[in-house]
Amino acid sequence: MSKVVYLNEHPSDGVMSFLGLDVIELNKRTDFKHLVRQLLHERVSIAYVSEKCYEWFEEEIESYNAEFSISFIVLPNDVDHEHFGQRRLSKIVEDAVGIKVE
């Protein structure tokens, strides 16, 4: 059975924990490739990512999303809302359809 986790820069996120997700704390120095291997070993198929963590590991996340090994989904939060998710969705739509969505 597949698992879903939340990657966050804070040690706990009450809402995500309440929803039953494992919250994994990251920092800028986290070995992201090792983390992905660990997640795959634990059969994680979806990882929600805070905007701050996405900012730190954008290239790695995009490469893993292209491989479909784990689906990384950016979620905005109240603390560090930078509109990364919205801009990323606009880029995906633009790449797929050829129309710029704002």
XYZ file of N, CA and C in Angstrom:
306
model
N 0.835 -1.180 0.000
C 0.000 0.000 0.000
C 0.881 1.244 0.000
N 0.502 2.226 -0.787
C 1.269 3.461 -0.899
C 1.033 4.364 0.304
N 2.060 5.182 0.585
C 1.964 6.137 1.681
C 2.045 7.553 1.138
N 1.560 8.495 1.947
C 1.619 9.915 1.631
C 2.288 10.618 2.806
N 3.239 11.524 2.505
C 3.946 12.256 3.555
C 3.908 13.749 3.251
N 4.322 14.543 4.241
C 4.427 15.993 4.077
C 5.842 16.409 4.435
N 6.536 17.060 3.502
C 7.893 17.547 3.718
C 7.816 19.018 4.093
N 8.347 19.342 5.263
C 8.162 20.676 5.812
C 9.458 21.147 6.463
N 9.639 22.455 6.559
C 10.832 23.001 7.212
C 10.664 23.120 8.717
N 9.488 22.833 9.220
C 9.214 22.889 10.658
C 9.048 21.460 11.183
N 9.393 21.204 12.438
C 9.344 19.839 12.963
C 7.957 19.210 12.985
N 6.927 20.014 13.081
C 5.588 19.430 13.056
C 4.620 20.415 12.435
N 3.620 19.878 11.825
C 2.554 20.691 11.248
C 1.265 20.076 11.749
N 0.605 20.766 12.656
C -0.563 20.210 13.318
C -1.631 19.698 12.377
N -1.909 20.451 11.313
C -2.973 20.045 10.389
C -2.601 18.758 9.680
N -1.398 18.687 9.150
C -0.991 17.492 8.407
C -0.916 16.273 9.324
N -0.403 16.466 10.520
C -0.373 15.361 11.483
C -1.785 14.921 11.830
N -2.675 15.882 12.000
C -4.072 15.580 12.311
C -4.717 14.773 11.186
N -4.319 15.058 9.942
C -4.852 14.324 8.794
C -4.232 12.939 8.645
N -3.257 12.624 9.494
C -2.660 11.301 9.474
C -1.412 11.180 8.618
N -0.882 12.295 8.143
C 0.328 12.248 7.329
C 1.564 12.271 8.221
N 2.585 11.540 7.806
C 3.878 11.655 8.469
C 4.499 12.969 8.025
N 4.955 13.776 8.968
C 5.607 15.046 8.653
C 7.108 14.837 8.781
N 7.836 15.113 7.695
C 9.285 14.949 7.675
C 9.921 16.330 7.621
N 10.759 16.616 8.604
C 11.404 17.931 8.672
C 12.640 17.957 7.773
N 12.736 19.000 6.950
C 13.886 19.189 6.070
C 14.571 20.506 6.400
N 15.824 20.608 5.997
C 16.522 21.893 6.024
C 17.324 22.003 4.733
N 17.971 23.134 4.523
C 18.698 23.366 3.269
C 19.783 22.331 3.009
N 20.315 21.736 4.061
C 21.421 20.786 3.924
C 20.956 19.334 3.820
N 19.671 19.091 3.783
C 19.159 17.725 3.687
C 19.665 17.070 2.406
N 20.126 15.825 2.508
C 20.530 15.052 1.330
C 19.248 14.554 0.658
N 18.790 15.289 -0.348
C 17.481 15.016 -0.936
C 17.451 13.677 -1.671
N 18.544 13.311 -2.338
C 18.582 12.022 -3.044
C 18.452 10.867 -2.056
N 19.137 10.972 -0.928
C 19.022 9.938 0.100
C 17.590 9.886 0.643
N 16.995 11.046 0.847
C 15.613 11.104 1.327
C 14.673 10.403 0.352
N 14.842 10.651 -0.945
C 13.973 10.020 -1.943
C 14.156 8.508 -1.925
N 15.390 8.029 -1.828
C 15.612 6.578 -1.737
C 14.893 6.003 -0.521
N 14.977 6.714 0.592
C 14.310 6.277 1.819
C 12.789 6.254 1.626
N 12.241 7.294 0.996
C 10.797 7.350 0.751
C 10.352 6.222 -0.172
N 11.126 5.949 -1.218
C 10.785 4.849 -2.124
C 10.815 3.513 -1.383
N 11.813 3.331 -0.521
C 11.912 2.103 0.271
C 10.692 1.936 1.184
N 10.167 3.048 1.683
C 8.989 3.015 2.557
C 7.680 3.029 1.766
N 7.773 2.929 0.434
C 6.618 2.859 -0.469
C 5.780 4.141 -0.454
N 6.441 5.273 -0.326
C 5.762 6.568 -0.413
C 5.566 6.885 -1.888
N 4.347 7.216 -2.274
C 4.086 7.545 -3.678
C 3.747 9.017 -3.872
N 3.286 9.692 -2.812
C 2.956 11.111 -2.898
C 3.604 11.828 -1.718
N 4.291 12.929 -2.030
C 4.896 13.750 -0.984
C 4.446 15.187 -1.193
N 3.665 15.682 -0.254
C 3.313 17.098 -0.272
C 4.519 17.865 0.255
N 4.794 19.024 -0.342
C 5.994 19.785 -0.025
C 5.615 21.226 0.291
N 6.152 21.750 1.388
C 5.924 23.169 1.684
C 6.649 24.010 0.635
N 6.205 25.243 0.473
C 6.824 26.115 -0.522
C 8.299 26.368 -0.225
N 8.650 26.505 1.034
C 10.049 26.743 1.399
C 10.915 25.548 1.000
N 10.455 24.331 1.274
C 11.214 23.138 0.887
C 11.297 23.019 -0.630
N 10.219 23.377 -1.318
C 10.244 23.361 -2.780
C 11.295 24.340 -3.299
N 11.376 25.501 -2.678
C 12.368 26.499 -3.081
C 13.785 25.936 -2.929
N 14.047 25.220 -1.845
C 15.371 24.654 -1.600
C 15.729 23.546 -2.588
N 14.749 22.721 -2.969
C 15.030 21.509 -3.744
C 14.273 21.464 -5.071
N 14.030 22.615 -5.665
C 13.210 22.689 -6.877
C 13.743 21.799 -8.002
N 15.030 21.866 -8.307
C 15.586 21.067 -9.403
C 15.407 19.575 -9.160
N 15.713 19.123 -7.958
C 15.577 17.705 -7.641
C 14.120 17.263 -7.727
N 13.224 18.073 -7.185
C 11.801 17.725 -7.202
C 11.303 17.626 -8.632
N 11.664 18.581 -9.467
C 11.222 18.552 -10.862
C 11.765 17.328 -11.586
N 12.999 16.934 -11.304
C 13.554 15.755 -11.975
C 12.836 14.482 -11.529
N 12.502 14.372 -10.248
C 11.777 13.188 -9.789
C 10.340 13.186 -10.295
N 9.708 14.347 -10.405
C 8.356 14.402 -10.963
C 8.361 13.963 -12.422
N 9.418 14.285 -13.161
C 9.516 13.879 -14.562
C 9.651 12.367 -14.688
N 10.276 11.730 -13.703
C 10.462 10.279 -13.713
C 9.244 9.532 -13.170
N 8.337 10.218 -12.537
C 7.143 9.632 -11.927
C 7.466 8.621 -10.836
N 8.636 8.741 -10.200
C 8.952 7.808 -9.116
C 8.153 8.155 -7.867
N 8.138 9.420 -7.516
C 7.302 9.933 -6.428
C 6.692 11.223 -6.944
N 5.436 11.428 -6.661
C 4.785 12.670 -7.072
C 4.928 13.690 -5.948
N 5.631 14.777 -6.237
C 5.811 15.858 -5.275
C 4.821 16.968 -5.606
N 4.015 17.350 -4.628
C 2.974 18.358 -4.822
C 3.225 19.505 -3.849
N 3.349 20.712 -4.392
C 3.637 21.887 -3.568
C 2.353 22.398 -2.932
N 2.404 22.596 -1.617
C 1.266 23.150 -0.889
C 1.655 24.481 -0.256
N 0.853 25.514 -0.456
C 1.125 26.772 0.234
C 0.809 26.626 1.717
N 1.468 27.432 2.518
C 1.125 27.448 3.936
C 1.024 28.892 4.402
N 0.531 29.084 5.590
C 0.317 30.435 6.109
C 1.617 31.170 6.411
N 2.664 30.434 6.720
C 3.898 31.050 7.189
C 4.736 31.624 6.045
N 4.973 30.843 5.015
C 5.894 31.235 3.940
C 5.219 31.177 2.579
N 4.083 31.800 2.433
C 3.341 31.723 1.175
C 4.031 32.560 0.110
N 4.624 31.898 -0.877
C 5.390 32.565 -1.932
C 4.775 32.353 -3.315
N 3.641 31.721 -3.416
C 2.946 31.451 -4.682
C 3.719 30.501 -5.595
N 4.608 29.667 -5.045
C 5.342 28.710 -5.868
C 4.389 27.726 -6.532
N 3.425 27.232 -5.769
C 2.476 26.270 -6.318
C 1.697 26.848 -7.477
N 1.244 28.072 -7.336
C 0.474 28.728 -8.393
C 1.337 28.941 -9.634
N 2.559 29.408 -9.460
C 3.447 29.617 -10.606
C 3.806 28.293 -11.269
N 4.011 27.262 -10.453
C 4.349 25.944 -11.001
C 3.187 25.395 -11.820
N 1.970 25.512 -11.315
C 0.798 25.047 -12.047
C 0.646 25.811 -13.354
N 0.861 27.120 -13.336
C 0.790 27.925 -14.558
C 1.807 27.449 -15.583
N 3.020 27.125 -15.135
C 4.054 26.651 -16.050
C 3.691 25.293 -16.631
N 3.157 24.393 -15.814
C 2.763 23.070 -16.298
C 1.684 23.201 -17.363
N 0.682 24.055 -17.112
C -0.394 24.270 -18.088
C 0.175 24.882 -19.360
N 1.052 25.858 -19.211
C 1.650 26.503 -20.383
C 2.447 25.493 -21.210
N 3.218 24.632 -20.560
C 3.991 23.615 -21.274
C 3.085 22.611 -21.975
N 1.995 22.232 -21.318
C 1.105 21.215 -21.877
C 0.211 21.754 -22.985
N -0.327 22.952 -22.801
C -1.338 23.485 -23.712
C -0.782 24.570 -24.624
N 0.274 25.215 -24.190
C 0.848 26.295 -24.975
C 0.203 27.643 -24.726
N -0.598 27.735 -23.674
C -1.279 28.983 -23.329
C -0.786 29.427 -21.958
N -0.425 30.699 -21.857
C 0.032 31.220 -20.567
C -1.173 31.565 -19.699
N -1.228 30.953 -18.524
C -2.318 31.181 -17.582
C -1.780 32.025 -16.435
N -2.481 33.090 -16.098
C -2.025 33.940 -14.996
C -3.063 34.016 -13.917
